[in-house]
N, C-alpha and C. Protein backbone atom coordinates (compact mmCIF):
# COMPACT_ATOMS: atom_id res chain seq x y z
N VAL A 1 0.95 -1.49 0.16
CA VAL A 1 -0.08 -0.02 -0.42
C VAL A 1 0.89 1.35 0.31
N ALA A 2 1.81 0.79 0.70
CA ALA A 2 2.99 2.45 0.74
C ALA A 2 3.44 2.41 -0.23
N PHE A 3 3.97 1.73 -1.27
CA PHE A 3 4.50 2.28 -2.28
C PHE A 3 3.75 3.39 -3.55
N PRO A 4 2.21 2.10 -3.40
CA PRO A 4 1.61 2.89 -4.61
C PRO A 4 1.26 4.38 -3.93
N SER A 5 0.71 4.41 -2.96
CA SER A 5 0.47 6.06 -2.10
C SER A 5 1.47 7.22 -2.26
N TYR A 6 2.78 6.30 -2.59
CA TYR A 6 3.66 7.17 -2.72
C TYR A 6 3.62 7.76 -4.51
N THR A 7 4.09 6.78 -4.99
CA THR A 7 3.99 6.72 -6.45
C THR A 7 2.58 8.20 -6.39
N ALA A 8 1.40 7.71 -6.23
CA ALA A 8 0.49 8.40 -6.12
C ALA A 8 0.77 10.22 -5.90
N LEU A 9 1.23 10.52 -4.84
CA LEU A 9 1.76 11.80 -4.45
C LEU A 9 2.68 12.51 -4.79
N TYR A 10 3.38 11.76 -4.97
CA TYR A 10 4.94 12.20 -6.57
C TYR A 10 4.23 12.44 -8.12
N ALA A 11 2.94 11.43 -8.11
CA ALA A 11 2.32 12.25 -9.56
C ALA A 11 1.40 13.41 -9.61
N LYS A 12 1.23 13.48 -8.73
CA LYS A 12 -0.12 14.49 -8.06
C LYS A 12 1.12 16.14 -7.99
N HIS A 13 2.08 15.62 -6.87
CA HIS A 13 2.56 16.36 -6.06
C HIS A 13 3.89 17.03 -6.74
N MET A 14 4.65 16.41 -7.33
CA MET A 14 5.98 16.68 -7.68
C MET A 14 6.42 17.04 -9.11
N PRO A 15 7.20 17.72 -9.60
CA PRO A 15 6.91 18.28 -10.91
C PRO A 15 7.68 17.15 -11.73
N LYS A 16 7.33 16.81 -13.10
CA LYS A 16 7.51 15.71 -13.71
C LYS A 16 9.80 15.39 -13.76
N GLU A 17 10.19 16.54 -14.01
CA GLU A 17 10.91 16.84 -14.28
C GLU A 17 12.16 16.69 -13.24
N LYS A 18 11.67 15.90 -11.58
CA LYS A 18 12.87 15.77 -10.40
C LYS A 18 11.36 14.14 -10.00
N ARG A 19 10.47 13.58 -11.03
CA ARG A 19 10.00 12.23 -10.31
C ARG A 19 10.81 10.79 -10.52
N SER A 20 11.84 10.70 -11.17
CA SER A 20 12.34 9.56 -11.23
C SER A 20 13.32 9.98 -9.68
N VAL A 21 14.13 11.03 -9.40
CA VAL A 21 15.08 11.30 -8.11
C VAL A 21 13.85 11.05 -6.97
N ALA A 22 12.83 11.61 -7.37
CA ALA A 22 12.05 11.10 -6.14
C ALA A 22 12.00 9.78 -5.55
N GLN A 23 11.22 8.79 -6.63
CA GLN A 23 11.05 7.68 -6.83
C GLN A 23 12.63 7.17 -6.00
N ALA A 24 13.40 7.44 -7.05
CA ALA A 24 14.90 6.41 -6.49
C ALA A 24 14.99 6.55 -4.74
N LEU A 25 15.11 8.47 -4.11
CA LEU A 25 15.28 8.63 -3.14
C LEU A 25 14.73 7.61 -2.53
N LEU A 26 12.90 7.37 -2.35
CA LEU A 26 12.45 6.40 -1.84
C LEU A 26 12.71 5.15 -1.78
N TYR A 27 13.16 5.01 -2.78
CA TYR A 27 13.58 3.24 -3.01
C TYR A 27 15.29 2.46 -2.34
N SER A 28 15.79 4.10 -2.32
CA SER A 28 16.77 3.48 -1.65
C SER A 28 17.00 3.83 -0.44
N GLY A 29 15.87 5.13 -0.61
CA GLY A 29 15.56 5.16 1.78
C GLY A 29 15.31 3.69 1.98
N GLN A 30 14.74 3.05 1.49
CA GLN A 30 14.25 1.45 2.18
C GLN A 30 14.75 0.46 2.03
N GLN A 31 16.22 0.87 1.13
CA GLN A 31 17.65 -0.51 0.89
C GLN A 31 18.15 0.52 2.70
N LEU A 32 18.27 1.36 2.32
CA LEU A 32 19.32 2.21 3.80
C LEU A 32 18.36 1.61 4.98
N GLY A 33 16.92 1.74 5.01
CA GLY A 33 16.30 1.40 6.39
C GLY A 33 16.89 -0.40 6.34
N THR A 34 16.84 -0.92 5.35
CA THR A 34 17.16 -2.55 5.72
C THR A 34 18.80 -2.49 6.21
N ILE A 35 19.44 -1.25 6.22
CA ILE A 35 20.81 -1.64 6.27
C ILE A 35 20.92 -0.85 7.68
N ILE A 36 20.19 -0.13 8.55
CA ILE A 36 20.13 -0.08 9.71
C ILE A 36 19.54 -1.05 10.52
N ALA A 37 18.46 -1.40 9.83
CA ALA A 37 17.39 -2.62 10.64
C ALA A 37 18.86 -3.91 11.09
N LEU A 38 19.59 -3.80 10.01
CA LEU A 38 20.67 -5.53 10.31
C LEU A 38 21.53 -4.53 11.10
N LEU A 39 22.21 -3.51 11.01
CA LEU A 39 23.43 -2.99 12.09
C LEU A 39 22.14 -2.83 13.69
N THR A 40 21.11 -2.43 13.48
CA THR A 40 20.96 -2.37 15.06
C THR A 40 19.79 -3.36 15.48
N ALA A 41 19.56 -4.37 14.73
CA ALA A 41 18.53 -5.47 15.05
C ALA A 41 19.16 -6.31 16.17
N PRO A 42 20.44 -6.70 16.12
CA PRO A 42 21.34 -7.36 16.70
C PRO A 42 21.75 -6.84 18.48
N LYS A 43 22.03 -5.99 18.41
CA LYS A 43 21.97 -5.07 19.95
C LYS A 43 20.76 -4.66 20.24
N ILE A 44 19.70 -4.89 19.54
CA ILE A 44 18.31 -4.36 20.35
C ILE A 44 18.29 -5.99 20.77
N ILE A 45 18.23 -6.83 20.02
CA ILE A 45 18.23 -8.73 20.99
C ILE A 45 18.98 -8.49 21.42
N GLU A 46 20.08 -8.73 21.69
CA GLU A 46 21.07 -8.62 22.88
C GLU A 46 20.42 -8.17 24.39
N ALA A 47 19.59 -6.77 23.72
CA ALA A 47 19.96 -6.40 25.11
C ALA A 47 18.09 -6.30 25.18
N GLY A 48 17.24 -6.61 24.44
CA GLY A 48 16.02 -6.96 25.56
C GLY A 48 15.10 -8.12 24.71
N GLY A 49 16.12 -9.34 23.97
CA GLY A 49 15.41 -10.50 23.10
C GLY A 49 14.99 -9.94 22.06
N TRP A 50 14.47 -10.99 21.33
CA TRP A 50 14.02 -10.90 19.83
C TRP A 50 12.60 -10.50 19.68
N GLU A 51 11.74 -10.13 20.44
CA GLU A 51 10.38 -9.58 20.76
C GLU A 51 10.71 -7.73 20.78
N ALA A 52 11.80 -7.42 21.22
CA ALA A 52 12.06 -5.89 21.56
C ALA A 52 12.48 -5.48 20.17
N VAL A 53 12.54 -6.05 19.32
CA VAL A 53 12.73 -4.90 17.53
C VAL A 53 11.55 -5.26 17.42
N PHE A 54 10.40 -5.98 17.17
CA PHE A 54 8.95 -5.48 16.78
C PHE A 54 9.07 -4.01 17.67
N TYR A 55 8.92 -4.31 19.08
CA TYR A 55 8.51 -3.29 19.31
C TYR A 55 9.41 -1.73 19.58
N VAL A 56 10.33 -1.96 19.38
CA VAL A 56 11.26 -1.23 18.66
C VAL A 56 11.15 -0.37 17.21
N PHE A 57 10.87 -1.34 16.13
CA PHE A 57 10.61 -0.82 14.96
C PHE A 57 9.30 -0.56 14.99
N GLY A 58 8.26 -0.72 15.29
CA GLY A 58 6.85 -0.88 15.63
C GLY A 58 6.55 0.52 16.30
N SER A 59 7.05 0.92 17.16
CA SER A 59 7.44 2.40 17.63
C SER A 59 7.33 3.32 16.70
N PHE A 60 8.98 2.92 16.09
CA PHE A 60 9.76 3.94 15.42
C PHE A 60 8.02 3.62 13.72
N GLY A 61 7.86 3.16 13.51
CA GLY A 61 6.78 3.28 12.47
C GLY A 61 5.48 4.08 12.87
N ILE A 62 4.81 4.05 14.04
CA ILE A 62 3.77 4.61 14.69
C ILE A 62 4.74 6.26 15.12
N VAL A 63 5.72 6.18 15.62
CA VAL A 63 6.10 8.10 15.66
C VAL A 63 5.97 7.90 14.18
N TRP A 64 6.66 8.25 12.80
CA TRP A 64 6.92 8.03 11.55
C TRP A 64 5.17 8.91 11.40
N ALA A 65 4.42 7.27 11.48
CA ALA A 65 3.13 7.93 10.74
C ALA A 65 2.33 8.99 11.66
N LEU A 66 2.69 9.05 12.50
CA LEU A 66 2.10 10.53 13.60
C LEU A 66 2.92 12.18 12.80
N VAL A 67 4.06 12.02 12.83
CA VAL A 67 5.16 13.13 12.11
C VAL A 67 4.63 13.85 10.77
N TRP A 68 4.38 12.39 9.82
CA TRP A 68 4.29 12.12 8.54
C TRP A 68 2.73 13.18 8.15
N ALA A 69 2.08 11.73 8.86
CA ALA A 69 0.58 12.34 7.79
C ALA A 69 -0.21 13.53 8.17
N PRO A 70 0.07 14.80 9.27
CA PRO A 70 -0.06 16.16 8.67
C PRO A 70 0.12 16.66 7.75
N SER A 71 1.53 16.86 7.47
CA SER A 71 2.10 17.22 6.46
C SER A 71 1.29 16.11 4.82
N ALA A 72 1.13 15.04 5.12
CA ALA A 72 0.65 14.59 3.72
C ALA A 72 -1.16 14.70 3.40
N LEU A 73 -2.16 15.26 4.58
CA LEU A 73 -3.09 16.02 4.39
C LEU A 73 -3.09 17.19 4.39
N ALA A 74 -2.08 17.68 4.53
CA ALA A 74 -2.52 19.47 4.18
C ALA A 74 -1.57 19.69 2.92
N LEU A 75 -1.63 18.64 2.07
CA LEU A 75 -0.84 18.74 0.51
C LEU A 75 -2.27 18.85 -0.22
N ASP A 76 -3.53 18.64 0.13
CA ASP A 76 -4.34 18.79 -0.70
C ASP A 76 -5.08 19.96 0.30
N GLY A 77 -5.44 19.95 1.38
CA GLY A 77 -5.96 21.02 2.38
C GLY A 77 -7.23 20.38 2.46
N LYS A 78 -7.68 19.65 2.21
CA LYS A 78 -9.28 19.27 2.60
C LYS A 78 -9.29 17.75 2.91
N PRO A 79 -8.31 17.18 4.36
CA PRO A 79 -8.91 16.10 4.55
C PRO A 79 -9.75 15.80 4.37
N GLY A 80 -9.68 14.47 3.72
CA GLY A 80 -10.44 12.84 4.19
C GLY A 80 -12.23 13.13 2.38
N SER A 81 -11.71 14.53 1.99
CA SER A 81 -11.68 14.33 0.34
C SER A 81 -11.42 13.97 -0.43
N GLU A 82 -10.75 13.21 -0.50
CA GLU A 82 -9.92 12.54 -1.76
C GLU A 82 -10.53 11.02 -1.46
N GLN A 83 -10.08 10.86 0.21
CA GLN A 83 -10.68 9.42 0.53
C GLN A 83 -11.86 9.05 0.37
N ALA A 84 -12.96 9.92 0.40
CA ALA A 84 -14.14 9.23 -0.15
C ALA A 84 -14.52 10.14 -1.15
N GLU A 85 -13.33 10.54 -1.98
CA GLU A 85 -14.03 10.17 -3.55
C GLU A 85 -13.21 8.92 -3.95
N ALA A 86 -12.27 8.19 -3.74
CA ALA A 86 -11.34 6.92 -4.12
C ALA A 86 -12.66 6.06 -3.14
N ALA A 87 -12.87 6.40 -2.34
CA ALA A 87 -13.99 5.45 -1.64
C ALA A 87 -15.12 4.64 -2.73
N GLY A 88 -15.59 5.68 -3.40
CA GLY A 88 -16.71 6.00 -4.39
C GLY A 88 -16.43 5.22 -5.86
N VAL A 89 -15.43 5.76 -5.87
CA VAL A 89 -14.75 5.27 -6.92
C VAL A 89 -14.61 3.36 -7.53
N ALA A 90 -13.84 3.31 -5.87
CA ALA A 90 -13.52 1.62 -5.93
C ALA A 90 -14.75 1.17 -5.93
N ARG A 91 -16.13 1.84 -4.56
CA ARG A 91 -16.64 0.86 -4.85
C ARG A 91 -17.58 0.98 -6.86
N GLY A 92 -17.39 2.32 -7.57
CA GLY A 92 -18.21 1.78 -8.66
C GLY A 92 -17.45 1.12 -9.50
N LEU A 93 -15.84 1.03 -9.34
CA LEU A 93 -15.75 -0.35 -10.29
C LEU A 93 -15.32 -1.78 -9.63
N ARG A 94 -15.51 -1.78 -8.56
CA ARG A 94 -15.44 -3.34 -8.33
C ARG A 94 -16.73 -4.27 -9.12
N SER A 95 -17.33 -3.82 -9.58
CA SER A 95 -18.14 -4.51 -10.52
C SER A 95 -17.95 -4.10 -11.56
N ALA A 96 -16.99 -3.31 -12.14
CA ALA A 96 -16.34 -3.26 -13.16
C ALA A 96 -14.87 -3.81 -13.84
N ILE A 97 -14.35 -4.46 -12.75
CA ILE A 97 -13.50 -4.80 -12.90
C ILE A 97 -13.35 -6.41 -13.84
N PRO A 98 -12.91 -6.47 -15.43
CA PRO A 98 -13.19 -7.91 -16.13
C PRO A 98 -12.01 -8.69 -15.58
N TRP A 99 -12.15 -8.88 -14.33
CA TRP A 99 -11.38 -10.29 -13.95
C TRP A 99 -10.93 -11.25 -14.62
N ASP A 100 -12.39 -12.06 -15.45
CA ASP A 100 -11.83 -12.87 -17.09
C ASP A 100 -10.45 -12.68 -17.66
N ARG A 101 -10.58 -11.26 -18.28
CA ARG A 101 -9.91 -11.17 -19.14
C ARG A 101 -8.48 -10.58 -18.43
N ILE A 102 -8.45 -10.11 -17.44
CA ILE A 102 -7.02 -9.88 -16.77
C ILE A 102 -6.82 -11.68 -16.52
N THR A 103 -7.51 -12.18 -16.11
CA THR A 103 -6.67 -13.62 -15.18
C THR A 103 -6.46 -14.83 -16.68
N ALA A 104 -6.97 -13.97 -17.77
CA ALA A 104 -6.99 -15.09 -18.71
C ALA A 104 -5.70 -14.54 -20.03
N ASN A 105 -4.92 -13.06 -19.01
CA ASN A 105 -3.90 -12.17 -19.58
C ASN A 105 -2.45 -12.89 -19.23
N ARG A 106 -2.17 -13.24 -20.90
CA ARG A 106 -0.78 -14.13 -20.31
C ARG A 106 0.37 -13.27 -19.78
N PRO A 107 0.27 -11.42 -20.22
CA PRO A 107 1.71 -10.54 -20.10
C PRO A 107 0.89 -11.23 -18.25
N ALA A 108 -0.08 -10.50 -18.47
CA ALA A 108 -0.46 -9.70 -16.59
C ALA A 108 -0.38 -10.96 -15.54
N ILE A 109 -0.28 -12.43 -16.01
CA ILE A 109 -0.13 -13.64 -15.28
C ILE A 109 1.40 -13.86 -15.18
N SER A 110 2.16 -13.29 -16.06
CA SER A 110 3.43 -13.35 -16.07
C SER A 110 4.25 -12.47 -15.37
N LEU A 111 3.50 -11.12 -15.20
CA LEU A 111 3.90 -10.09 -14.80
C LEU A 111 3.78 -10.44 -12.71
N ALA A 112 2.46 -11.25 -12.58
CA ALA A 112 2.02 -11.30 -11.13
C ALA A 112 2.96 -12.33 -10.69
N MET A 113 3.30 -13.65 -11.88
CA MET A 113 4.25 -14.54 -11.06
C MET A 113 5.63 -13.91 -10.85
N ALA A 114 6.01 -13.19 -11.84
CA ALA A 114 7.50 -12.78 -11.61
C ALA A 114 7.61 -11.79 -10.24
N HIS A 115 6.90 -10.62 -10.24
CA HIS A 115 6.88 -10.25 -8.78
C HIS A 115 6.85 -11.09 -7.73
N CYS A 116 6.00 -12.14 -7.55
CA CYS A 116 6.01 -13.25 -6.65
C CYS A 116 7.24 -13.62 -6.30
N SER A 117 7.83 -14.11 -7.59
CA SER A 117 9.20 -14.92 -7.26
C SER A 117 10.29 -13.73 -7.02
N CYS A 118 10.49 -12.55 -7.12
CA CYS A 118 10.89 -11.00 -6.60
C CYS A 118 10.21 -11.32 -5.36
N GLY A 119 9.58 -11.06 -4.87
CA GLY A 119 8.84 -11.01 -3.70
C GLY A 119 9.48 -12.42 -2.53
N TYR A 120 9.36 -13.20 -3.54
CA TYR A 120 9.92 -14.28 -2.45
C TYR A 120 10.99 -14.70 -1.60
N GLY A 121 11.92 -14.01 -2.59
CA GLY A 121 13.25 -14.24 -3.16
C GLY A 121 14.11 -13.53 -2.24
N LEU A 122 13.45 -12.05 -2.57
CA LEU A 122 14.18 -11.13 -1.57
C LEU A 122 13.69 -10.63 -0.13
N PHE A 123 12.85 -11.65 0.40
CA PHE A 123 12.19 -11.77 1.66
C PHE A 123 12.97 -13.04 2.24
N ILE A 124 13.20 -14.21 1.17
CA ILE A 124 13.94 -15.23 1.65
C ILE A 124 15.64 -14.71 2.21
N TYR A 125 16.02 -13.56 1.29
CA TYR A 125 16.93 -13.48 1.11
C TYR A 125 17.33 -12.50 2.48
N GLN A 126 16.16 -11.74 2.77
CA GLN A 126 16.85 -11.18 4.04
C GLN A 126 16.48 -11.62 5.08
N ALA A 127 15.66 -12.42 5.81
CA ALA A 127 14.95 -13.84 6.68
C ALA A 127 17.14 -14.57 7.07
N TRP A 128 17.48 -15.08 5.60
CA TRP A 128 18.03 -15.98 5.69
C TRP A 128 19.45 -15.33 5.40
N LEU A 129 20.11 -14.40 5.02
CA LEU A 129 21.71 -14.40 4.60
C LEU A 129 22.13 -14.22 6.35
N PRO A 130 21.69 -13.14 7.19
CA PRO A 130 22.25 -12.90 8.57
C PRO A 130 22.31 -14.79 9.27
N SER A 131 21.33 -15.54 8.70
CA SER A 131 21.45 -16.37 9.64
C SER A 131 22.20 -17.61 9.05
N PHE A 132 22.44 -17.07 7.51
CA PHE A 132 23.27 -18.63 6.82
C PHE A 132 25.21 -17.59 7.15
N CYS A 133 25.24 -16.63 6.84
CA CYS A 133 26.98 -16.43 7.59
C CYS A 133 26.68 -16.35 8.75
N ALA A 134 25.77 -16.68 9.49
CA ALA A 134 26.31 -16.75 11.16
C ALA A 134 26.58 -18.02 11.28
N HIS A 135 26.08 -19.00 10.62
CA HIS A 135 26.31 -20.47 10.87
C HIS A 135 27.30 -21.13 9.97
N GLN A 136 27.27 -20.34 8.49
CA GLN A 136 28.57 -21.42 7.76
C GLN A 136 29.64 -20.97 7.89
N TYR A 137 29.47 -19.45 8.46
CA TYR A 137 31.35 -19.29 8.90
C TYR A 137 31.37 -18.91 10.04
N GLY A 138 30.19 -19.07 11.21
CA GLY A 138 30.87 -19.21 12.44
C GLY A 138 30.80 -17.63 12.95
N LEU A 139 30.40 -16.40 12.31
CA LEU A 139 30.26 -14.93 13.05
C LEU A 139 28.97 -15.01 13.86
N SER A 140 29.28 -13.97 14.53
CA SER A 140 28.12 -13.35 15.28
C SER A 140 26.70 -12.73 14.96
N VAL A 141 25.96 -12.86 15.53
CA VAL A 141 24.59 -12.27 14.49
C VAL A 141 25.15 -11.01 14.09
N GLU A 142 25.71 -10.50 14.93
CA GLU A 142 25.67 -8.43 14.76
C GLU A 142 27.33 -8.50 13.73
N GLU A 143 28.38 -9.72 13.43
CA GLU A 143 28.85 -9.86 12.02
C GLU A 143 28.42 -10.06 11.00
N ALA A 144 27.46 -10.85 11.63
CA ALA A 144 26.44 -11.44 10.10
C ALA A 144 26.23 -10.46 9.38
N ALA A 145 25.06 -9.94 10.05
CA ALA A 145 23.89 -8.42 9.68
C ALA A 145 25.35 -8.03 9.11
N GLY A 146 26.10 -7.62 9.73
CA GLY A 146 27.29 -6.47 8.92
C GLY A 146 27.55 -6.59 7.43
N LEU A 147 28.09 -7.70 7.49
CA LEU A 147 28.11 -8.78 6.64
C LEU A 147 26.87 -8.55 5.39
N ALA A 148 26.01 -8.90 5.88
CA ALA A 148 24.68 -9.17 4.47
C ALA A 148 24.34 -7.54 4.50
N ILE A 149 24.77 -6.53 5.04
CA ILE A 149 24.46 -5.17 4.32
C ILE A 149 25.04 -4.81 3.09
N GLY A 150 26.25 -5.25 2.39
CA GLY A 150 26.76 -5.32 0.70
C GLY A 150 25.36 -4.60 0.05
N PRO A 151 24.92 -5.78 -0.01
CA PRO A 151 23.79 -5.67 -1.07
C PRO A 151 22.64 -5.21 -0.89
N TRP A 152 22.41 -4.62 -0.32
CA TRP A 152 22.18 -3.52 0.23
C TRP A 152 22.44 -1.70 -0.26
N LEU A 153 23.30 -2.20 -0.07
CA LEU A 153 24.30 -0.98 0.14
C LEU A 153 24.52 -0.49 -1.26
N VAL A 154 24.85 -1.67 -1.93
CA VAL A 154 24.57 -1.38 -3.54
C VAL A 154 24.15 -1.30 -4.25
N GLN A 155 23.02 -1.76 -3.88
CA GLN A 155 21.44 -1.14 -3.71
C GLN A 155 21.23 -0.06 -4.13
N SER A 156 21.47 0.41 -2.63
CA SER A 156 20.52 2.19 -2.59
C SER A 156 21.67 2.77 -3.21
N VAL A 157 22.60 2.66 -3.10
CA VAL A 157 23.19 3.71 -3.84
C VAL A 157 23.14 3.49 -5.78
N THR A 158 23.05 2.09 -6.18
CA THR A 158 23.03 2.17 -7.66
C THR A 158 21.05 2.58 -8.03
N THR A 159 20.35 2.67 -7.26
CA THR A 159 19.25 2.91 -7.20
C THR A 159 18.53 4.69 -7.27
N ALA A 160 19.44 5.28 -6.40
CA ALA A 160 19.83 6.75 -5.97
C ALA A 160 20.33 7.47 -7.47
N LEU A 161 21.55 6.47 -8.40
CA LEU A 161 21.91 6.93 -9.84
C LEU A 161 20.78 6.75 -10.76
N ALA A 162 20.35 5.73 -10.87
CA ALA A 162 19.12 5.39 -11.71
C ALA A 162 18.73 5.91 -12.21
N GLY A 163 18.13 6.55 -10.89
CA GLY A 163 16.64 8.23 -10.57
C GLY A 163 17.81 9.68 -11.14
N LEU A 164 18.79 9.45 -10.89
CA LEU A 164 19.24 10.88 -11.42
C LEU A 164 19.44 10.84 -12.98
N SER A 165 19.72 9.59 -13.45
CA SER A 165 20.09 9.41 -14.38
C SER A 165 19.18 9.52 -15.59
N ALA A 166 17.75 8.93 -14.71
CA ALA A 166 16.94 8.31 -15.69
C ALA A 166 15.98 9.92 -15.93
N ASP A 167 15.89 11.14 -14.76
CA ASP A 167 15.57 12.44 -15.10
C ASP A 167 16.58 13.01 -15.56
N THR A 168 17.74 12.83 -15.90
CA THR A 168 18.96 13.83 -16.69
C THR A 168 18.61 13.36 -18.36
N LEU A 169 18.19 12.10 -18.59
CA LEU A 169 17.95 11.76 -19.81
C LEU A 169 16.39 12.23 -20.64
N ILE A 170 15.64 11.89 -19.33
CA ILE A 170 14.13 12.43 -19.39
C ILE A 170 14.39 14.37 -19.60
N ASN A 171 14.43 15.08 -19.23
CA ASN A 171 14.82 16.56 -19.62
C ASN A 171 16.27 16.87 -20.66
N LYS A 172 16.53 16.17 -21.18
CA LYS A 172 17.17 16.02 -21.89
C LYS A 172 16.54 15.67 -23.10
N ARG A 173 15.86 15.56 -22.94
CA ARG A 173 14.33 14.26 -24.42
C ARG A 173 15.79 13.27 -24.46
N LEU A 174 16.46 12.37 -24.35
CA LEU A 174 17.45 11.42 -24.81
C LEU A 174 16.68 10.04 -24.52
N LEU A 175 15.37 10.38 -23.41
CA LEU A 175 14.16 9.33 -22.85
C LEU A 175 12.81 10.17 -22.86
N SER A 176 12.12 8.90 -23.15
CA SER A 176 10.30 9.88 -22.97
C SER A 176 10.13 9.19 -21.46
N ARG A 177 9.31 9.30 -21.46
CA ARG A 177 8.11 9.15 -20.15
C ARG A 177 7.41 8.26 -20.71
C-alpha cells in the first residue's frame, strides 16, 4: 500500500522533471532502512530479546506515521475529501473490473508470477542471509548482519544513481516517459 501511495503522491505534487529522482530516493531509503535494521537489530536483541525488535521498530513506525500524516494531509488542504472520492470510485469499479480478461491475459499472469517470485526471493534473502553467514562462517549475529548489508548498500546507491540518470535523460529528451 505504501509504495503505490507514494507514487500517486509524487504524480500529483512532484514536478515531472524530478519524479525519477524522488522515486529513486524513496527506494534507496528503503534499502538504507534495511541496512539500519541489520546493524541495530542484533544490539536490540542482545539488550531485550528478539521480541524487542518488533516493539522498537513498531514504535518508530507509529512515530513516523504521526509526524508524516499531517504533512501529507496538508498537501490537499481538505483532509478526507479525496479519500471519500476514492472510496466511491472503488465501489463503482468493483463490479466493472474484467477479472475474466485479466486472469486470461498471459502478460498479466507472467508479471504477477515474476513479482511473486521476486518478492519471495527477496524476503527469503532478507531473513536467511544473516543466519546463513552466522552458521556457515561461524560469525556472531552482529558480524553476520554487518556482512549482509553489502547487497543493500549497492542497491541503495545504484537506485539513487538510476533515478538521477533517468531524470537527466528525460529532461534532455533522450528518453521519454
